[in-house]
Backbone as ProteinMPNN parsed JSONL, in Angstrom:
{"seq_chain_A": "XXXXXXXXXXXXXXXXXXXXXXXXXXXXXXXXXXXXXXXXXXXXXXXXXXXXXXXXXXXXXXXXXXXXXXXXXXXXXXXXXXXXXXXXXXXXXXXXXXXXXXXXXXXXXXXXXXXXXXXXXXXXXXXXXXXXXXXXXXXXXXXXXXX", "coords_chain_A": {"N_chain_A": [[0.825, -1.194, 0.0], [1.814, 1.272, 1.004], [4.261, 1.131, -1.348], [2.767, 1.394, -3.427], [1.061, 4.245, -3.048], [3.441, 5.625, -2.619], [4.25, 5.124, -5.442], [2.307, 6.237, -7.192], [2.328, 8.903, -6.341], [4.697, 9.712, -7.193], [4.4, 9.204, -9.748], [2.377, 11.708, -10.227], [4.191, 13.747, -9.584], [6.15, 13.843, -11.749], [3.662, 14.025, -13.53], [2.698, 16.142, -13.263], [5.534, 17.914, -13.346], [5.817, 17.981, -16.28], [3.624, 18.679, -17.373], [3.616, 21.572, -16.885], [6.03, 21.96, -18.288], [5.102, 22.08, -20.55], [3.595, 24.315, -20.484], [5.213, 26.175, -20.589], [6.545, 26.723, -17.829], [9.419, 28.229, -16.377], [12.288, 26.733, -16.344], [13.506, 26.227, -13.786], [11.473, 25.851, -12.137], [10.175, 23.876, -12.27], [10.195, 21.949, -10.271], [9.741, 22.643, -8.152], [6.995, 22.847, -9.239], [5.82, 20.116, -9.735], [6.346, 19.398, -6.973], [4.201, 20.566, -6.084], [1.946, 19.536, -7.231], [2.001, 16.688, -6.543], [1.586, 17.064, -3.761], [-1.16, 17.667, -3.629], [-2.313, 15.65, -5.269], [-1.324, 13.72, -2.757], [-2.982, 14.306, -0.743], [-5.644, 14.489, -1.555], [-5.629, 11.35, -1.8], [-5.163, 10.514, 0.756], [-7.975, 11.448, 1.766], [-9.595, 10.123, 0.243], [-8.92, 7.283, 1.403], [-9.961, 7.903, 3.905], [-12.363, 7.576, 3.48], [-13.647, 9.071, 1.97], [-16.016, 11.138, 0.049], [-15.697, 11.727, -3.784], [-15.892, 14.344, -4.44], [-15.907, 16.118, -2.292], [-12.734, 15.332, -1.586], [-11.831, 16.26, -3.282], [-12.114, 18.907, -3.987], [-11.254, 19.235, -0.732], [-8.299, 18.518, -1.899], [-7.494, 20.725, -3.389], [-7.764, 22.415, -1.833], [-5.252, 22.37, -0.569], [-3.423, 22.57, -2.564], [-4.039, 25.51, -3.517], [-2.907, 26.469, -0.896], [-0.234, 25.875, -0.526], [0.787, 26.9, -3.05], [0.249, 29.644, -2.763], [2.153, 29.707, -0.826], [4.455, 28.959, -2.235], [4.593, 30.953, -3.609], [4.719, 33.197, -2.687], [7.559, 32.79, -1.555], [9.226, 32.134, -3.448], [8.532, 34.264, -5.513], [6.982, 34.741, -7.576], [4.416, 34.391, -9.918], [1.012, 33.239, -8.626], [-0.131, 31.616, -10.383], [1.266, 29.722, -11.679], [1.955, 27.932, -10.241], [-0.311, 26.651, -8.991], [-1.913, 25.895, -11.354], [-0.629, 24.2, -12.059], [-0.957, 22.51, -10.047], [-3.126, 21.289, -10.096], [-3.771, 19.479, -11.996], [-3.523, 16.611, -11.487], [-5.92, 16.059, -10.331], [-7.911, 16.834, -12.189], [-10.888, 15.446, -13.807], [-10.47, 13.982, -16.044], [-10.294, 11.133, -16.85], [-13.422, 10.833, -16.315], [-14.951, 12.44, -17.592], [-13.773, 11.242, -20.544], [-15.076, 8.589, -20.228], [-17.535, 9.41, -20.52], [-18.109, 10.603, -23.305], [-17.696, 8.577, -24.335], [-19.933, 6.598, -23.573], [-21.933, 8.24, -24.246], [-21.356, 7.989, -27.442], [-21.694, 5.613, -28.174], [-24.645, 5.37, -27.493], [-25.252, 5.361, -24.808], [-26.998, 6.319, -23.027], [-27.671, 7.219, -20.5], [-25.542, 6.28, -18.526], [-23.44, 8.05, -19.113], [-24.493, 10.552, -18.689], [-24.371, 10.336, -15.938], [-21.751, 10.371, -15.543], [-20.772, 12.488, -16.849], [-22.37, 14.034, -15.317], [-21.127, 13.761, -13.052], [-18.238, 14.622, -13.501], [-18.597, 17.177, -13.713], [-19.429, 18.114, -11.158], [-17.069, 17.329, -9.996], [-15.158, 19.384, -11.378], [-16.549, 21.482, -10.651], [-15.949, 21.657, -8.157], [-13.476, 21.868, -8.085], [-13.009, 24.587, -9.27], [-14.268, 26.13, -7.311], [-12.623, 25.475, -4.454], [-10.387, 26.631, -5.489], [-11.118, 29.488, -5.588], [-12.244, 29.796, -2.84], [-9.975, 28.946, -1.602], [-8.223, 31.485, -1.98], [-9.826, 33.605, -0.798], [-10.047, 32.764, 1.666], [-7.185, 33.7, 2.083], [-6.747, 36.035, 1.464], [-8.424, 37.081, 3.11], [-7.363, 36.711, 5.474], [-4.807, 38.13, 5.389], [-4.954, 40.794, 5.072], [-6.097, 40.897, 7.308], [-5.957, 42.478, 10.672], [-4.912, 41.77, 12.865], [-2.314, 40.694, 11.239], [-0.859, 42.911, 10.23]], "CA_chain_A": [[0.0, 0.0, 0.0], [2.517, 2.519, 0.991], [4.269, 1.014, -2.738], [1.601, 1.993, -4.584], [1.122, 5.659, -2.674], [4.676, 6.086, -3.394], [4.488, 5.52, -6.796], [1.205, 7.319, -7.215], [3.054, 10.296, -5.586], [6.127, 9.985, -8.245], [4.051, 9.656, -11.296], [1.707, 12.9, -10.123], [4.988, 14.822, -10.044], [6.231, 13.801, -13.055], [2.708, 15.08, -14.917], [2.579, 17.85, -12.505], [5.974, 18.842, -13.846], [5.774, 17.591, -17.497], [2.415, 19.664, -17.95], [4.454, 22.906, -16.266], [7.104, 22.19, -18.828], [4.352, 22.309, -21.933], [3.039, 25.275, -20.403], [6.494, 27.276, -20.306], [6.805, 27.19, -17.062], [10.809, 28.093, -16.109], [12.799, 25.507, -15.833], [14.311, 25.983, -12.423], [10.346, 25.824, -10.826], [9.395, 22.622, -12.955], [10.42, 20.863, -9.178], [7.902, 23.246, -7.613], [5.018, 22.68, -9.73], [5.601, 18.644, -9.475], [5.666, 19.017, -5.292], [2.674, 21.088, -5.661], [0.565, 18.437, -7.56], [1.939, 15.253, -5.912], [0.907, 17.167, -2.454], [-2.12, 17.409, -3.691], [-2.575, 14.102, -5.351], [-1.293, 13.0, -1.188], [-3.886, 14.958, -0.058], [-6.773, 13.269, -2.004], [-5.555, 9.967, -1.689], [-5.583, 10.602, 2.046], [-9.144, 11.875, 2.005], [-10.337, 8.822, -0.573], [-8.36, 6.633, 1.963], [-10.35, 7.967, 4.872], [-13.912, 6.919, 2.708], [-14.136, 10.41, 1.816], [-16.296, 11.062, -1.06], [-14.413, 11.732, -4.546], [-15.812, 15.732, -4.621], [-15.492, 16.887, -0.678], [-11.771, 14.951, -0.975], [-11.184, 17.356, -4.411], [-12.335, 20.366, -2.739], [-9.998, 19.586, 0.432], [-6.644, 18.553, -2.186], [-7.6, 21.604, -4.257], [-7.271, 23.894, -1.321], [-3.811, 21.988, 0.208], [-2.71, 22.695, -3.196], [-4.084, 26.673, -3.513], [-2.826, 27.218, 0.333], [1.019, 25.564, -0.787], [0.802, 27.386, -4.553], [0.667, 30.488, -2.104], [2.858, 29.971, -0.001], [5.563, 29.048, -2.995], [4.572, 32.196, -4.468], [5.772, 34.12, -1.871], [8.602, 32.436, -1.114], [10.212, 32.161, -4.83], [8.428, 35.482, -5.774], [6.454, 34.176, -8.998], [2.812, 34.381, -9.961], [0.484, 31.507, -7.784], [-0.88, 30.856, -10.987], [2.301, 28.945, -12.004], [1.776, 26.441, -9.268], [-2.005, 26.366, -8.416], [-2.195, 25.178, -12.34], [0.21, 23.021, -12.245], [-1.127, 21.38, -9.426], [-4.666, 21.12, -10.116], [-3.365, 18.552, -12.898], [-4.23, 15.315, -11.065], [-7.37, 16.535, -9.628], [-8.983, 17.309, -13.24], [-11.746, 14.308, -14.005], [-10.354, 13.288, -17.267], [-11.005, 10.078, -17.123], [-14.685, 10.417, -16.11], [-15.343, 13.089, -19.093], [-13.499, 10.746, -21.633], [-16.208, 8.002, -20.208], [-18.771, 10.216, -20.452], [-17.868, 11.213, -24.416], [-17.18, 7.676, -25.129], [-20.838, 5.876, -23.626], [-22.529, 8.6, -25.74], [-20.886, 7.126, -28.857], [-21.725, 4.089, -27.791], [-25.47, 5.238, -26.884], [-25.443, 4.695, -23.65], [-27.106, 7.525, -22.285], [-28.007, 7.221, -18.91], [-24.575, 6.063, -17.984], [-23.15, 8.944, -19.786], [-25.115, 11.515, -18.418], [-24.192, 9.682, -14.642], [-20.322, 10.664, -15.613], [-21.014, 13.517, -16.709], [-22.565, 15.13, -14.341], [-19.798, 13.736, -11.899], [-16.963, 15.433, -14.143], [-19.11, 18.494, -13.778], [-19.126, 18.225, -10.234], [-15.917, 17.369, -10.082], [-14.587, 20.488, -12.078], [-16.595, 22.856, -9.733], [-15.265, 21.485, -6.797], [-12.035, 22.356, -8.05], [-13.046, 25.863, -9.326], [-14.62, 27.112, -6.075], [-11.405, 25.416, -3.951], [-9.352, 27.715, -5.943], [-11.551, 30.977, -4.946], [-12.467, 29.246, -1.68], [-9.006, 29.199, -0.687], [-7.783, 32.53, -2.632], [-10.611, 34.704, -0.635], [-9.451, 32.903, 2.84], [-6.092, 33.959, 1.988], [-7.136, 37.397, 0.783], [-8.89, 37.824, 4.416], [-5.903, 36.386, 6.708], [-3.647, 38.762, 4.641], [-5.601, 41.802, 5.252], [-6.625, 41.594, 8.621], [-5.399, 43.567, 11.683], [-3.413, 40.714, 13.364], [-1.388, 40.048, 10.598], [0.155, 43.473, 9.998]], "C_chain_A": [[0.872, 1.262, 0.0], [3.767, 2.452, -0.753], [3.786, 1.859, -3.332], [1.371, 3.367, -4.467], [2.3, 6.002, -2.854], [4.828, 6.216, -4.815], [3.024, 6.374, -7.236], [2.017, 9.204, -7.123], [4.115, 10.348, -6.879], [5.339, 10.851, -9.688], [3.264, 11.395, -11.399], [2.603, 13.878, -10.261], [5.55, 14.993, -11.287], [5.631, 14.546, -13.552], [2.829, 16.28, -14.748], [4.213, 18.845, -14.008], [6.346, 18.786, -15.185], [4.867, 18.643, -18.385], [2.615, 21.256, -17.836], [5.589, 23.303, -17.814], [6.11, 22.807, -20.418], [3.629, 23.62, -21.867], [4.28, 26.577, -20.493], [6.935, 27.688, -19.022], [8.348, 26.981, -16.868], [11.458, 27.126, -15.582], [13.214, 24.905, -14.184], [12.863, 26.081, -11.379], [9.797, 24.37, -11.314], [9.667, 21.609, -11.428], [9.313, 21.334, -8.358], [6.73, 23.027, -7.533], [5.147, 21.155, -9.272], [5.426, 18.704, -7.996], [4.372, 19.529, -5.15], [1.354, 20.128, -6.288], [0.865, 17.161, -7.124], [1.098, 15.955, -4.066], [-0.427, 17.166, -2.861], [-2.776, 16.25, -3.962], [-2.513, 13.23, -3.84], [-2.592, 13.495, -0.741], [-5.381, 14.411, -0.216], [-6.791, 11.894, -2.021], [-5.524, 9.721, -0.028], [-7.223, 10.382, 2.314], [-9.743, 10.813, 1.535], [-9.792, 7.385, 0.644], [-9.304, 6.113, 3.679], [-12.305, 7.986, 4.382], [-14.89, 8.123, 2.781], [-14.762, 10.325, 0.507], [-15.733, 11.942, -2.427], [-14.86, 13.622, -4.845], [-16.0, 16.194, -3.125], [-13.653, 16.447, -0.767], [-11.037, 15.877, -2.126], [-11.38, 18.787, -3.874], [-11.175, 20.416, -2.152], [-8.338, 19.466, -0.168], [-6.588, 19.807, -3.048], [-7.248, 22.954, -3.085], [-6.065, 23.707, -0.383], [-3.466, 22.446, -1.167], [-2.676, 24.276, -3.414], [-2.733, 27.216, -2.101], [-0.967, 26.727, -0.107], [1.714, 26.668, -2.279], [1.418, 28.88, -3.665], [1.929, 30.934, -1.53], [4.433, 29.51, -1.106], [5.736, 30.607, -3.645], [5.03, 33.061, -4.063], [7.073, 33.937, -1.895], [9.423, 32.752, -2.307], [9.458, 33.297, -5.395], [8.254, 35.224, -7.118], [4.837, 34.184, -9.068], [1.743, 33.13, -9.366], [0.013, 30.747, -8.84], [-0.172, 29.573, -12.034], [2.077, 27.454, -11.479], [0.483, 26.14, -8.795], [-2.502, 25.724, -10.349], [-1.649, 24.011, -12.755], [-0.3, 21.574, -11.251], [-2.413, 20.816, -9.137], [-4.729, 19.513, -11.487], [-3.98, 17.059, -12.405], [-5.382, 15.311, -10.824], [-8.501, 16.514, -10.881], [-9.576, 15.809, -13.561], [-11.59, 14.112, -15.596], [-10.236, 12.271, -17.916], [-12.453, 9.842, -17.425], [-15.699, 11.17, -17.725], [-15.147, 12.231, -20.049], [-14.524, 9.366, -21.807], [-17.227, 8.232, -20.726], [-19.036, 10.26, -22.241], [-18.137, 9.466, -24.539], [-18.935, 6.716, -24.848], [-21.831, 6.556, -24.207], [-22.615, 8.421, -27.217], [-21.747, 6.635, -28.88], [-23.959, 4.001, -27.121], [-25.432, 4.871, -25.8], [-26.073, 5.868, -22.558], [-27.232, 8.091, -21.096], [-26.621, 6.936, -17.877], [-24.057, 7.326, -18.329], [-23.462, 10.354, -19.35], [-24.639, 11.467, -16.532], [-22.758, 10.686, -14.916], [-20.108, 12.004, -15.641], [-20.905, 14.678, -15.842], [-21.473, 15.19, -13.098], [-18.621, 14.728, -12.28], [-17.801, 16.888, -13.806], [-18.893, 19.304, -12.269], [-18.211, 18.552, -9.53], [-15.055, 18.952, -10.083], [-15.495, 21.603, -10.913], [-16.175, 22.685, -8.507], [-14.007, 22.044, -6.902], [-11.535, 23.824, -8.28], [-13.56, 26.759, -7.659], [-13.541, 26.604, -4.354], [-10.787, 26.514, -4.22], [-9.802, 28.83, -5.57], [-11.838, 30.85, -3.611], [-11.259, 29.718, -0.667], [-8.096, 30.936, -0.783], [-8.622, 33.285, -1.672], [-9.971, 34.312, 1.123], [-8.002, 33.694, 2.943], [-5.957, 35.045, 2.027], [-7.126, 37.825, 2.699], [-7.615, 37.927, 5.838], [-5.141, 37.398, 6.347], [-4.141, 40.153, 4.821], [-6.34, 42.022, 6.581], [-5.586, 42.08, 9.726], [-4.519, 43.324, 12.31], [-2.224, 40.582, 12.509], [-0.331, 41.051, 10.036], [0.648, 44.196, 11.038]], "O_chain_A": [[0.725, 2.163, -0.826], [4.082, 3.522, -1.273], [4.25, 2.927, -3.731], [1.401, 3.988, -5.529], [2.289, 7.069, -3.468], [5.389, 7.162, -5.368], [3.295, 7.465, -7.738], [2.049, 10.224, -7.811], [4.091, 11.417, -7.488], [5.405, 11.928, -10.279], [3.477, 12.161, -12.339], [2.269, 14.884, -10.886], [5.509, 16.061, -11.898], [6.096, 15.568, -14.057], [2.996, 17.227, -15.517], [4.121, 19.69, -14.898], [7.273, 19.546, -15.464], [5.089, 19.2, -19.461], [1.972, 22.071, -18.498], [5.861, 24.413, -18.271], [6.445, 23.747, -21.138], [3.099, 24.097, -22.87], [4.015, 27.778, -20.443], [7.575, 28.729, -18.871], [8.789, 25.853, -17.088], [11.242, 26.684, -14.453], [13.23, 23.797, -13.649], [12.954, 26.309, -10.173], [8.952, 23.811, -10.616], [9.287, 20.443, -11.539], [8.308, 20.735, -7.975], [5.837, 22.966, -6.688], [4.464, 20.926, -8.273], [4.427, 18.126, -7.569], [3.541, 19.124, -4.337], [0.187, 20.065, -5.903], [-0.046, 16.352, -7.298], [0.255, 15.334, -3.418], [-1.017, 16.349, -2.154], [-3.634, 15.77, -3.221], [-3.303, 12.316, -3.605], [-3.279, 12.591, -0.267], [-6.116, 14.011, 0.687], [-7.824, 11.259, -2.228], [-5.913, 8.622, 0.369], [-7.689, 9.411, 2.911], [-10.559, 10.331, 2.32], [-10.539, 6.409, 0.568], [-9.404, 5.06, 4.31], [-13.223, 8.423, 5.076], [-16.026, 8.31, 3.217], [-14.244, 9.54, -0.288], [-15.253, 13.02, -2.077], [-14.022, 14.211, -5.528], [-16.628, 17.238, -3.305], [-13.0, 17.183, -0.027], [-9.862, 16.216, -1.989], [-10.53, 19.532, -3.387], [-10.225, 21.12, -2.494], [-7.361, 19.919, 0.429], [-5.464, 19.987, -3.515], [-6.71, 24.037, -3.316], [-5.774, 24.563, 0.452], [-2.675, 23.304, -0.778], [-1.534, 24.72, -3.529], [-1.879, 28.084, -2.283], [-0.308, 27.729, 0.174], [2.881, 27.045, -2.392], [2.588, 29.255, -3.748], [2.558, 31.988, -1.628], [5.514, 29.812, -0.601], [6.749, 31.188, -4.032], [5.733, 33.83, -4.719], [7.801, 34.867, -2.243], [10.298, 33.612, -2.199], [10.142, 33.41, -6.412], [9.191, 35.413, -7.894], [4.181, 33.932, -8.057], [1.885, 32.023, -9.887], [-0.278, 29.56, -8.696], [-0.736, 28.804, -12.813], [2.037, 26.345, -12.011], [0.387, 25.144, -8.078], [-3.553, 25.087, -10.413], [-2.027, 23.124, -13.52], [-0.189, 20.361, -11.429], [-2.728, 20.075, -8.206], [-5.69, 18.764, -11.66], [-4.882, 16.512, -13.04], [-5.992, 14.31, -11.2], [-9.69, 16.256, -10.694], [-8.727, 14.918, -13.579], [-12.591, 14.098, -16.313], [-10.103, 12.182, -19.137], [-12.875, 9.085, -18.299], [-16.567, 10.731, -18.48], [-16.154, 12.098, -20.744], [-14.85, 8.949, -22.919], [-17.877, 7.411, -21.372], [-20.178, 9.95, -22.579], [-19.246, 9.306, -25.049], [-19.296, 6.11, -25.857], [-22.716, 5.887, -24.742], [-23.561, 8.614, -27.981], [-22.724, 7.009, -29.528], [-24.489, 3.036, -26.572], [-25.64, 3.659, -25.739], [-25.584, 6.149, -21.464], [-26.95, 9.239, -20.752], [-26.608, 7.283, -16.696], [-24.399, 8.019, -17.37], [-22.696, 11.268, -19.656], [-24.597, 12.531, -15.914], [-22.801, 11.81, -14.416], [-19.48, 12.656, -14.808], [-20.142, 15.618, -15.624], [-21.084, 16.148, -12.431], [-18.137, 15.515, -11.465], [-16.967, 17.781, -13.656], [-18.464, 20.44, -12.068], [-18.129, 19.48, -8.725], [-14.508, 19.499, -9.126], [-14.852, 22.528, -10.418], [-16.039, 23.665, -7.773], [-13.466, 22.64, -5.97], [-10.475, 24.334, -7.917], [-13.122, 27.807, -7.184], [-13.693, 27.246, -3.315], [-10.593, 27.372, -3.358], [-8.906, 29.514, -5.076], [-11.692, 31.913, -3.008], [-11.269, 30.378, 0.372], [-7.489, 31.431, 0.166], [-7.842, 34.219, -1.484], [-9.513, 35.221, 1.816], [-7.782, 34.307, 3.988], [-4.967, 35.408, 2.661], [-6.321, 38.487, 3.355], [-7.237, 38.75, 6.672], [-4.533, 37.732, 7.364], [-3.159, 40.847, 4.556], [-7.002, 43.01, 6.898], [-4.38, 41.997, 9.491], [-3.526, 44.017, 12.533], [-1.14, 40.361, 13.048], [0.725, 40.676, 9.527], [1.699, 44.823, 10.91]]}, "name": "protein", "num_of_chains": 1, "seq": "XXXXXXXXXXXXXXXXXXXXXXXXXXXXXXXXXXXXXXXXXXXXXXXXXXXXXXXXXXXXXXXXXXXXXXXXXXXXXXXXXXXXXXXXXXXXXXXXXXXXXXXXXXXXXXXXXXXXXXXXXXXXXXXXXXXXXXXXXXXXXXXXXXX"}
């Protein structure tokens, strides 16, 4: 088990920083973006682990990956949107869409429409993570304690 979460974890950095590299991101962060989408990939395989369901456990790796994207962004002094895209990479339901496309072919509509709507789900879980965690961030960063 911990095998398999190890290599899980490898390959996610890999895409993470494979998909960074097709995007132009600079060479010397392509290690960046890959920790920022294998933490996230850990983060959902945690949550799926703990018989979390597969859009509350995208939500919660979508905003370990916003709240890390951040906190690289500061640190190496680069746009978050370098590493909050990079690491949203595992998270995207492109399996369940390519289902979805493929039992419509195939007539299958009711299954199809099932997938669907999951990928749909899916994908807003991962869009309102990203503003979810962006507006907490916003508020911590702007309140009274913090300057």
């Amino acid at each position: 088990m911990v095998v398999q979460l190890l290599e899980q974890l490898a390959v996610s950095f890999v895409a993470c920083a494979a998909f960074s590299l097709i995007f132009g991101v600079q060479k010397h962060r392509l290690v960046q973006c890959g920790l920022v989408g294998a933490s996230g990939w850990l983060a959902y395989t945690v949550c799926s682990m703990l018989d979390m369901r597969t859009i509350p456990a995208t939500l919660l790796a979508v905003c370990v990956v916003t709240i890390i994207s951040q906190i690289m962004a500061k640190h190496y002094r680069t746009p978050i949107i370098v590493f909050s895209a990079a690491g949203i990479i595992p998270l995207v339901p492109g399996k369940i869409a390519y289902d979805a496309m493929r039992h419509i072919v195939q007539e299958e509509y009711v299954i199809a429409l099932e997938l669907a709507m999951q990928a749909f789900m899916i994908s807003g879980s991962i869009a309102i993570g990203l503003v979810f965690s962006e507006v907490v961030y916003l508020i911590f960063r702007r309140s009274p304690r913090s300057s």
